[in-house]
Coordinates of N, CA and C in Angstrom, one line a residue:
A1 N -115.0 -138.7 133.8 CA -116.1 -137.7 133.5 C -116.0 -136.6 134.6
T2 N -116.4 -135.5 134.2 CA -116.4 -134.3 135.1 C -117.6 -134.3 135.9
E3 N -117.6 -133.5 137.0 CA -118.9 -133.4 137.8 C -120.0 -133.0 137.0
K4 N -119.8 -132.0 136.1 CA -120.9 -131.4 135.3 C -121.5 -132.5 134.4
S5 N -120.6 -133.4 133.8 CA -121.2 -134.3 132.8 C -121.9 -135.5 133.5
R6 N -121.8 -135.6 134.8 CA -122.5 -136.6 135.5 C -124.0 -136.2 135.7
W7 N -124.3 -134.9 135.7 CA -125.6 -134.4 135.8 C -126.1 -134.1 134.4
L8 N -127.2 -134.8 134.0 CA -127.7 -134.6 132.7 C -129.0 -133.8 132.8
F9 N -129.1 -132.8 132.0 CA -130.3 -132.0 132.0 C -131.1 -132.2 130.7
E10 N -132.3 -132.7 130.8 CA -133.1 -132.9 129.6 C -133.7 -131.6 129.2
Q11 N -133.5 -131.3 127.9 CA -133.9 -130.1 127.3 C -134.6 -129.0 128.2
E12 N -135.9 -128.9 128.1 CA -136.6 -127.8 128.8 C -136.9 -128.2 130.2
D13 N -136.9 -129.5 130.5 CA -137.4 -130.0 131.8 C -136.5 -129.7 133.0
L14 N -135.2 -129.6 132.7 CA -134.2 -129.4 133.8 C -134.3 -130.5 134.8
V15 N -134.4 -131.7 134.3 CA -134.4 -132.9 135.2 C -133.0 -133.4 135.4
G16 N -132.4 -133.1 136.5 CA -131.1 -133.5 136.8 C -131.0 -134.9 137.5
R17 N -130.1 -135.7 137.2 CA -129.9 -136.9 137.9 C -128.5 -137.3 137.9
C18 N -128.1 -138.0 139.0 CA -126.8 -138.5 139.2 C -126.7 -139.9 138.8
D19 N -125.6 -140.5 138.5 CA -125.5 -141.8 138.0 C -126.1 -142.8 139.0
N20 N -126.0 -142.6 140.3 CA -126.4 -143.6 141.3 C -127.8 -143.2 142.0
D21 N -128.6 -142.3 141.4 CA -129.8 -141.9 142.1 C -130.8 -143.1 142.2
D22 N -130.7 -144.1 141.4 CA -131.7 -145.2 141.4 C -131.3 -146.3 142.4
K23 N -130.1 -146.2 143.0 CA -129.7 -147.2 144.0 C -130.5 -147.1 145.2
P24 N -130.7 -148.2 146.0 CA -131.4 -148.1 147.2 C -130.7 -147.1 148.2
P25 N -131.4 -146.4 149.0 CA -130.8 -145.4 149.9 C -129.8 -146.1 150.8
R26 N -128.6 -145.7 150.7 CA -127.5 -146.2 151.6 C -126.3 -145.2 151.5
R27 N -125.3 -145.4 152.3 CA -124.2 -144.5 152.3 C -123.5 -144.4 150.9
D28 N -123.6 -145.4 150.1 CA -123.0 -145.4 148.8 C -123.5 -144.2 147.9
N29 N -124.8 -143.8 148.2 CA -125.4 -142.7 147.4 C -124.6 -141.4 147.6
Y30 N -123.9 -141.3 148.7 CA -123.2 -140.0 149.0 C -121.7 -140.1 148.8
T31 N -121.2 -141.4 148.6 CA -119.7 -141.5 148.5 C -119.3 -142.3 147.3
S32 N -120.3 -142.6 146.4 CA -120.0 -143.5 145.3 C -119.0 -142.9 144.4
R33 N -118.2 -143.7 143.8 CA -117.2 -143.3 142.8 C -117.9 -142.8 141.5
T34 N -119.1 -143.2 141.3 CA -119.8 -142.8 140.1 C -120.5 -141.5 140.3
C35 N -120.6 -141.0 141.5 CA -121.3 -139.7 141.8 C -120.6 -139.0 142.9
N36 N -119.3 -138.8 142.8 CA -118.5 -138.2 143.9 C -118.5 -136.7 143.7
I37 N -119.7 -136.1 144.0 CA -119.8 -134.6 143.9 C -119.6 -134.0 145.3
S38 N -118.6 -133.2 145.5 CA -118.4 -132.6 146.8 C -118.8 -131.1 146.8
D39 N -118.9 -130.5 145.7 CA -119.3 -129.1 145.6 C -120.4 -128.9 144.6
F40 N -121.6 -128.6 145.1 CA -122.7 -128.5 144.3 C -122.9 -127.1 143.7
R41 N -122.0 -126.2 144.1 CA -122.2 -124.8 143.6 C -122.1 -124.7 142.1
P42 N -121.2 -125.4 141.4 CA -121.2 -125.2 139.9 C -122.6 -125.7 139.3
M43 N -123.2 -126.7 139.8 CA -124.5 -127.2 139.3 C -125.5 -126.2 139.6
I44 N -125.5 -125.6 140.9 CA -126.5 -124.6 141.3 C -126.4 -123.4 140.4
K45 N -125.2 -123.0 140.1 CA -125.0 -121.8 139.2 C -125.5 -122.1 137.8
E46 N -125.3 -123.2 137.3 CA -125.8 -123.6 136.0 C -127.3 -123.6 135.9
V47 N -127.9 -124.2 136.9 CA -129.4 -124.2 136.9 C -130.0 -122.8 137.2
A48 N -129.4 -122.1 138.2 CA -129.9 -120.7 138.5 C -129.7 -119.7 137.4
A49 N -128.9 -120.0 136.5 CA -128.7 -119.1 135.3 C -129.9 -119.3 134.3
R50 N -130.6 -120.4 134.5 CA -131.7 -120.7 133.6 C -133.1 -120.6 134.2
V51 N -133.2 -120.7 135.5 CA -134.6 -120.7 136.1 C -134.4 -119.9 137.4
P52 N -135.5 -119.2 137.9 CA -135.4 -118.6 139.2 C -135.1 -119.6 140.3
F53 N -134.2 -119.2 141.2 CA -133.7 -120.1 142.2 C -133.7 -119.4 143.6
L54 N -134.2 -120.1 144.6 CA -134.3 -119.6 145.9 C -133.5 -120.4 146.9
V55 N -132.6 -119.8 147.6 CA -131.8 -120.5 148.7 C -132.3 -119.7 150.0
Y56 N -132.7 -120.5 151.0 CA -133.1 -119.8 152.2 C -132.5 -120.6 153.4
S57 N -132.3 -119.8 154.5 CA -131.8 -120.3 155.8 C -132.5 -119.7 156.9
G58 N -132.6 -120.4 158.0 CA -133.1 -119.9 159.3 C -132.0 -119.0 159.9
D59 N -132.4 -117.9 160.5 CA -131.4 -117.0 161.0 C -130.9 -117.4 162.4
V60 N -131.5 -118.5 163.0 CA -130.9 -119.0 164.3 C -130.5 -120.4 164.1
D61 N -130.1 -120.8 162.9 CA -129.7 -122.2 162.6 C -128.2 -122.4 163.2
A62 N -128.1 -123.2 164.2 CA -126.8 -123.4 164.8 C -126.0 -124.5 164.1
Q63 N -126.7 -125.3 163.2 CA -126.1 -126.3 162.5 C -125.4 -125.8 161.2
L64 N -126.1 -125.0 160.5 CA -125.5 -124.3 159.3 C -125.9 -122.9 159.3
P65 N -125.1 -122.0 159.9 CA -125.4 -120.6 160.1 C -125.8 -119.9 158.7
H66 N -126.7 -119.0 158.8 CA -127.1 -118.3 157.6 C -126.0 -117.5 157.0
T67 N -125.0 -117.2 157.8 CA -123.9 -116.4 157.2 C -123.1 -117.3 156.3
A68 N -123.0 -118.6 156.5 CA -122.3 -119.5 155.5 C -123.1 -119.5 154.2
S69 N -124.4 -119.6 154.3 CA -125.2 -119.7 153.0 C -125.1 -118.3 152.3
E70 N -125.1 -117.2 153.1 CA -125.0 -115.9 152.5 C -123.7 -115.8 151.8
W71 N -122.6 -116.3 152.4 CA -121.3 -116.2 151.8 C -121.3 -116.9 150.4
W72 N -121.7 -118.2 150.4 CA -121.5 -118.9 149.1 C -122.5 -118.4 148.1
T73 N -123.7 -117.9 148.4 CA -124.6 -117.4 147.4 C -124.0 -116.1 146.9
S74 N -123.4 -115.3 147.7 CA -122.8 -114.0 147.2 C -121.6 -114.2 146.4
H75 N -121.0 -115.4 146.4 CA -119.7 -115.7 145.7 C -119.9 -116.5 144.5
L76 N -121.1 -116.7 144.0 CA -121.4 -117.5 142.8 C -121.0 -116.7 141.5
G77 N -120.9 -115.4 141.7 CA -120.5 -114.6 140.5 C -121.6 -113.9 139.8
F78 N -122.8 -114.0 140.4 CA -124.0 -113.3 139.9 C -124.0 -111.8 140.4
R79 N -124.4 -110.9 139.6 CA -124.4 -109.5 139.9 C -125.6 -109.3 140.9
E80 N -125.4 -108.5 142.0 CA -126.4 -108.2 142.9 C -127.3 -107.1 142.3
V81 N -128.7 -107.4 142.3 CA -129.6 -106.4 141.7 C -130.5 -105.8 142.8
K82 N -130.6 -106.4 143.9 CA -131.3 -105.8 145.1 C -130.6 -106.2 146.3
S83 N -130.1 -105.2 147.1 CA -129.3 -105.5 148.3 C -130.2 -106.0 149.4
W84 N -129.6 -106.4 150.4 CA -130.2 -107.0 151.7 C -131.4 -106.1 152.1
H85 N -132.6 -106.7 152.1 CA -133.8 -106.0 152.4 C -134.8 -106.9 153.1
P86 N -135.7 -106.4 153.9 CA -136.7 -107.2 154.6 C -137.8 -107.8 153.6
W87 N -138.3 -108.9 153.9 CA -139.5 -109.4 153.3 C -140.6 -109.6 154.3
Q88 N -141.8 -109.5 153.9 CA -143.0 -109.4 154.8 C -143.6 -110.8 155.0
S89 N -144.0 -111.0 156.2 CA -144.7 -112.3 156.6 C -145.9 -111.9 157.5
A90 N -146.9 -112.8 157.5 CA -148.0 -112.7 158.4 C -148.7 -111.3 158.3
G91 N -148.8 -110.8 157.1 CA -149.5 -109.6 156.9 C -148.6 -108.4 157.0
S92 N -147.8 -108.2 158.1 CA -147.1 -107.0 158.2 C -145.8 -107.1 159.1
Y93 N -145.3 -108.3 159.3 CA -144.1 -108.5 160.1 C -142.9 -108.9 159.2
V94 N -141.7 -108.5 159.7 CA -140.5 -108.9 159.0 C -140.4 -110.4 159.1
G95 N -140.5 -111.1 157.9 CA -140.3 -112.6 157.9 C -138.8 -113.0 157.8
G96 N -138.0 -112.0 157.4 CA -136.6 -112.3 157.2 C -136.0 -111.2 156.2
Y97 N -134.9 -111.5 155.7 CA -134.2 -110.6 154.8 C -133.8 -111.3 153.5
A98 N -133.6 -110.6 152.5 CA -133.3 -111.3 151.2 C -132.3 -110.4 150.4
T99 N -131.5 -111.1 149.6 CA -130.7 -110.4 148.6 C -131.0 -111.1 147.2
V100 N -131.2 -110.2 146.2 CA -131.6 -110.8 144.9 C -130.4 -110.5 143.9
Y101 N -130.1 -111.5 143.2 CA -129.0 -111.4 142.2 C -129.6 -111.6 140.8
E102 N -128.8 -111.3 139.8 CA -129.3 -111.5 138.4 C -129.8 -112.9 138.2
H103 N -130.6 -113.1 137.2 CA -131.3 -114.4 136.9 C -132.3 -114.8 137.9
Q104 N -132.7 -113.8 138.8 CA -133.7 -114.1 139.9 C -133.2 -115.2 140.8
F105 N -131.8 -115.2 141.0 CA -131.2 -116.0 142.1 C -131.3 -115.2 143.4
T106 N -132.0 -115.8 144.4 CA -132.3 -115.1 145.6 C -131.8 -115.9 146.8
F107 N -131.2 -115.2 147.8 CA -130.9 -115.7 149.1 C -131.8 -115.0 150.1
A108 N -132.5 -115.8 150.9 CA -133.3 -115.2 152.0 C -133.1 -115.9 153.3
T109 N -133.3 -115.1 154.4 CA -133.3 -115.7 155.7 C -134.8 -115.7 156.2
V110 N -135.0 -116.6 157.2 CA -136.3 -116.6 157.9 C -136.0 -116.4 159.3
K111 N -136.6 -115.3 159.8 CA -136.4 -114.9 161.2 C -136.9 -115.9 162.2
G112 N -136.1 -116.2 163.2 CA -136.5 -117.1 164.2 C -136.5 -118.6 163.9
A113 N -136.0 -119.0 162.7 CA -136.1 -120.4 162.3 C -134.7 -121.0 162.4
G114 N -134.7 -122.3 162.8 CA -133.5 -123.1 163.0 C -133.3 -123.8 161.6
H115 N -132.5 -124.9 161.7 CA -132.1 -125.6 160.5 C -133.2 -126.1 159.7
M116 N -134.3 -126.6 160.3 CA -135.4 -127.1 159.5 C -136.5 -126.0 159.5
V117 N -136.3 -125.0 158.6 CA -137.1 -123.8 158.6 C -138.6 -124.1 158.7
P118 N -139.2 -125.0 157.8 CA -140.6 -125.2 157.9 C -141.1 -125.7 159.3
Q119 N -140.2 -126.4 160.0 CA -140.6 -126.9 161.3 C -140.7 -125.8 162.3
Y120 N -139.7 -124.8 162.2 CA -139.7 -123.8 163.2 C -140.6 -122.6 162.9
R121 N -140.8 -122.3 161.6 CA -141.6 -121.1 161.2 C -142.4 -121.6 160.0
P122 N -143.4 -122.5 160.2 CA -144.2 -123.0 159.0 C -144.9 -122.0 158.2
L123 N -145.5 -121.0 158.8 CA -146.3 -120.0 158.0 C -145.3 -119.1 157.2
A124 N -144.2 -118.6 157.8 CA -143.3 -117.8 157.1 C -142.6 -118.6 156.0
A125 N -142.3 -119.9 156.2 CA -141.7 -120.7 155.2 C -142.7 -120.9 154.0
L126 N -143.9 -121.2 154.3 CA -144.9 -121.3 153.3 C -145.1 -120.0 152.5
E127 N -145.2 -118.9 153.2 CA -145.3 -117.6 152.5 C -144.1 -117.3 151.6
L128 N -142.9 -117.6 152.1 CA -141.7 -117.4 151.3 C -141.7 -118.2 150.0
V129 N -141.9 -119.5 150.2 CA -141.8 -120.4 149.1 C -143.0 -120.2 148.1
R130 N -144.2 -120.0 148.6 CA -145.3 -119.8 147.8 C -145.1 -118.5 146.9
S131 N -144.7 -117.5 147.5 CA -144.4 -116.2 146.8 C -143.4 -116.5 145.7
F132 N -142.3 -117.2 146.1 CA -141.2 -117.3 145.1 C -141.7 -118.2 143.9
V133 N -142.4 -119.3 144.2 CA -142.9 -120.2 143.2 C -143.8 -119.5 142.2
T134 N -144.7 -118.6 142.8 CA -145.7 -118.0 141.9 C -145.2 -116.7 141.3
T135 N -144.3 -116.0 141.9 CA -143.8 -114.7 141.4 C -142.3 -114.5 141.1
A136 N -141.6 -115.6 141.5 CA -140.1 -115.5 141.4 C -139.5 -114.4 142.2
A137 N -140.2 -114.1 143.3 CA -139.8 -113.0 144.2 C -140.2 -113.3 145.7
V138 N -139.5 -112.8 146.6 CA -139.9 -113.0 148.0 C -141.1 -112.0 148.3
P139 N -141.9 -112.3 149.4 CA -143.0 -111.4 149.7 C -142.5 -110.0 149.9
R140 N -143.2 -109.0 149.3 CA -142.8 -107.6 149.3 C -143.1 -107.0 150.7
A141 N -142.2 -106.2 151.2 CA -142.4 -105.5 152.4 C -142.9 -104.1 152.1
E142 N -144.1 -103.8 152.7 CA -144.7 -102.5 152.4 C -144.3 -101.6 153.6
F143 N -143.7 -100.4 153.2 CA -143.2 -99.5 154.2 C -144.1 -98.3 154.3
Q144 N -144.1 -97.6 155.4 CA -144.8 -96.4 155.6 C -143.9 -95.5 156.5
G145 N -144.1 -94.2 156.3 CA -143.4 -93.2 157.2 C -141.9 -93.5 157.4
S146 N -141.5 -93.9 158.6 CA -140.1 -94.0 158.9 C -139.5 -95.2 158.4
G147 N -140.2 -96.0 157.6 CA -139.6 -97.2 157.0 C -140.0 -98.4 157.8
A148 N -140.9 -98.3 158.8 CA -141.4 -99.4 159.6 C -142.4 -100.2 158.8
L149 N -142.4 -101.5 159.0 CA -143.5 -102.3 158.4 C -144.8 -102.0 159.1
R150 N -145.9 -101.9 158.4 CA -147.2 -101.7 159.0 C -147.5 -102.6 160.1
G151 N -147.9 -102.1 161.2 CA -148.3 -103.0 162.3 C -147.2 -103.7 163.1
H152 N -146.0 -103.4 162.8 CA -144.9 -104.1 163.4 C -144.5 -103.3 164.7
R153 N -144.9 -103.7 165.8 CA -144.6 -103.0 167.1 C -143.1 -103.0 167.3
G154 N -142.6 -101.9 167.9 CA -141.2 -101.8 168.2 C -140.4 -101.2 167.1
W155 N -141.0 -100.8 166.0 CA -140.3 -100.1 164.9 C -141.0 -98.7 164.7
G156 N -140.2 -97.8 164.3 CA -140.7 -96.4 163.9 C -140.7 -95.5 165.1
P157 N -141.2 -94.3 164.8 CA -141.1 -93.2 165.8 C -142.0 -93.4 167.0
S158 N -143.1 -94.1 166.9 CA -144.0 -94.3 168.0 C -143.3 -95.2 169.1
S159 N -142.4 -96.1 168.6 CA -141.8 -97.0 169.6 C -140.6 -96.3 170.3
Q160 N -140.2 -95.2 169.8 CA -139.0 -94.5 170.3 C -139.5 -93.4 171.3
A161 N -140.8 -93.2 171.4 CA -141.2 -92.1 172.3 C -141.0 -92.6 173.8
G162 N -140.7 -91.6 174.6 CA -140.6 -91.9 176.1 C -139.4 -92.6 176.4

């Protein structure tokens, strides 16, 4: 059987399962001959073509750098529809950056977050995921004047004076 045939999607539910998902947690779940999937990108691409899909990474993750996630998400073959842009957190601060591809496939970073994004930046993580679940988009960044986010100290002409 191929990797794809091991994952069964029930009609509209998109309930995916691997042959060994019901086994008790143990090393066999990750190395089993019945579910030896080493590259999940084909599955992700298949699902992401059918439903909005968010991939996010902390931008200070030393375990899995966001540049690695950015690379594989940009190489799935989806057309880029909105290039690298900031998303807004906590009212008016840059929460991170995002790239949007066709089918509402989105890659986003979370500023200042390590590998466990919700642990390092719980409010930003909540805002990002809540926005994506409810609108299929990252929180919108509102710009004024020089392109600075409202209330974000250190950006724009006033921060460059003197």
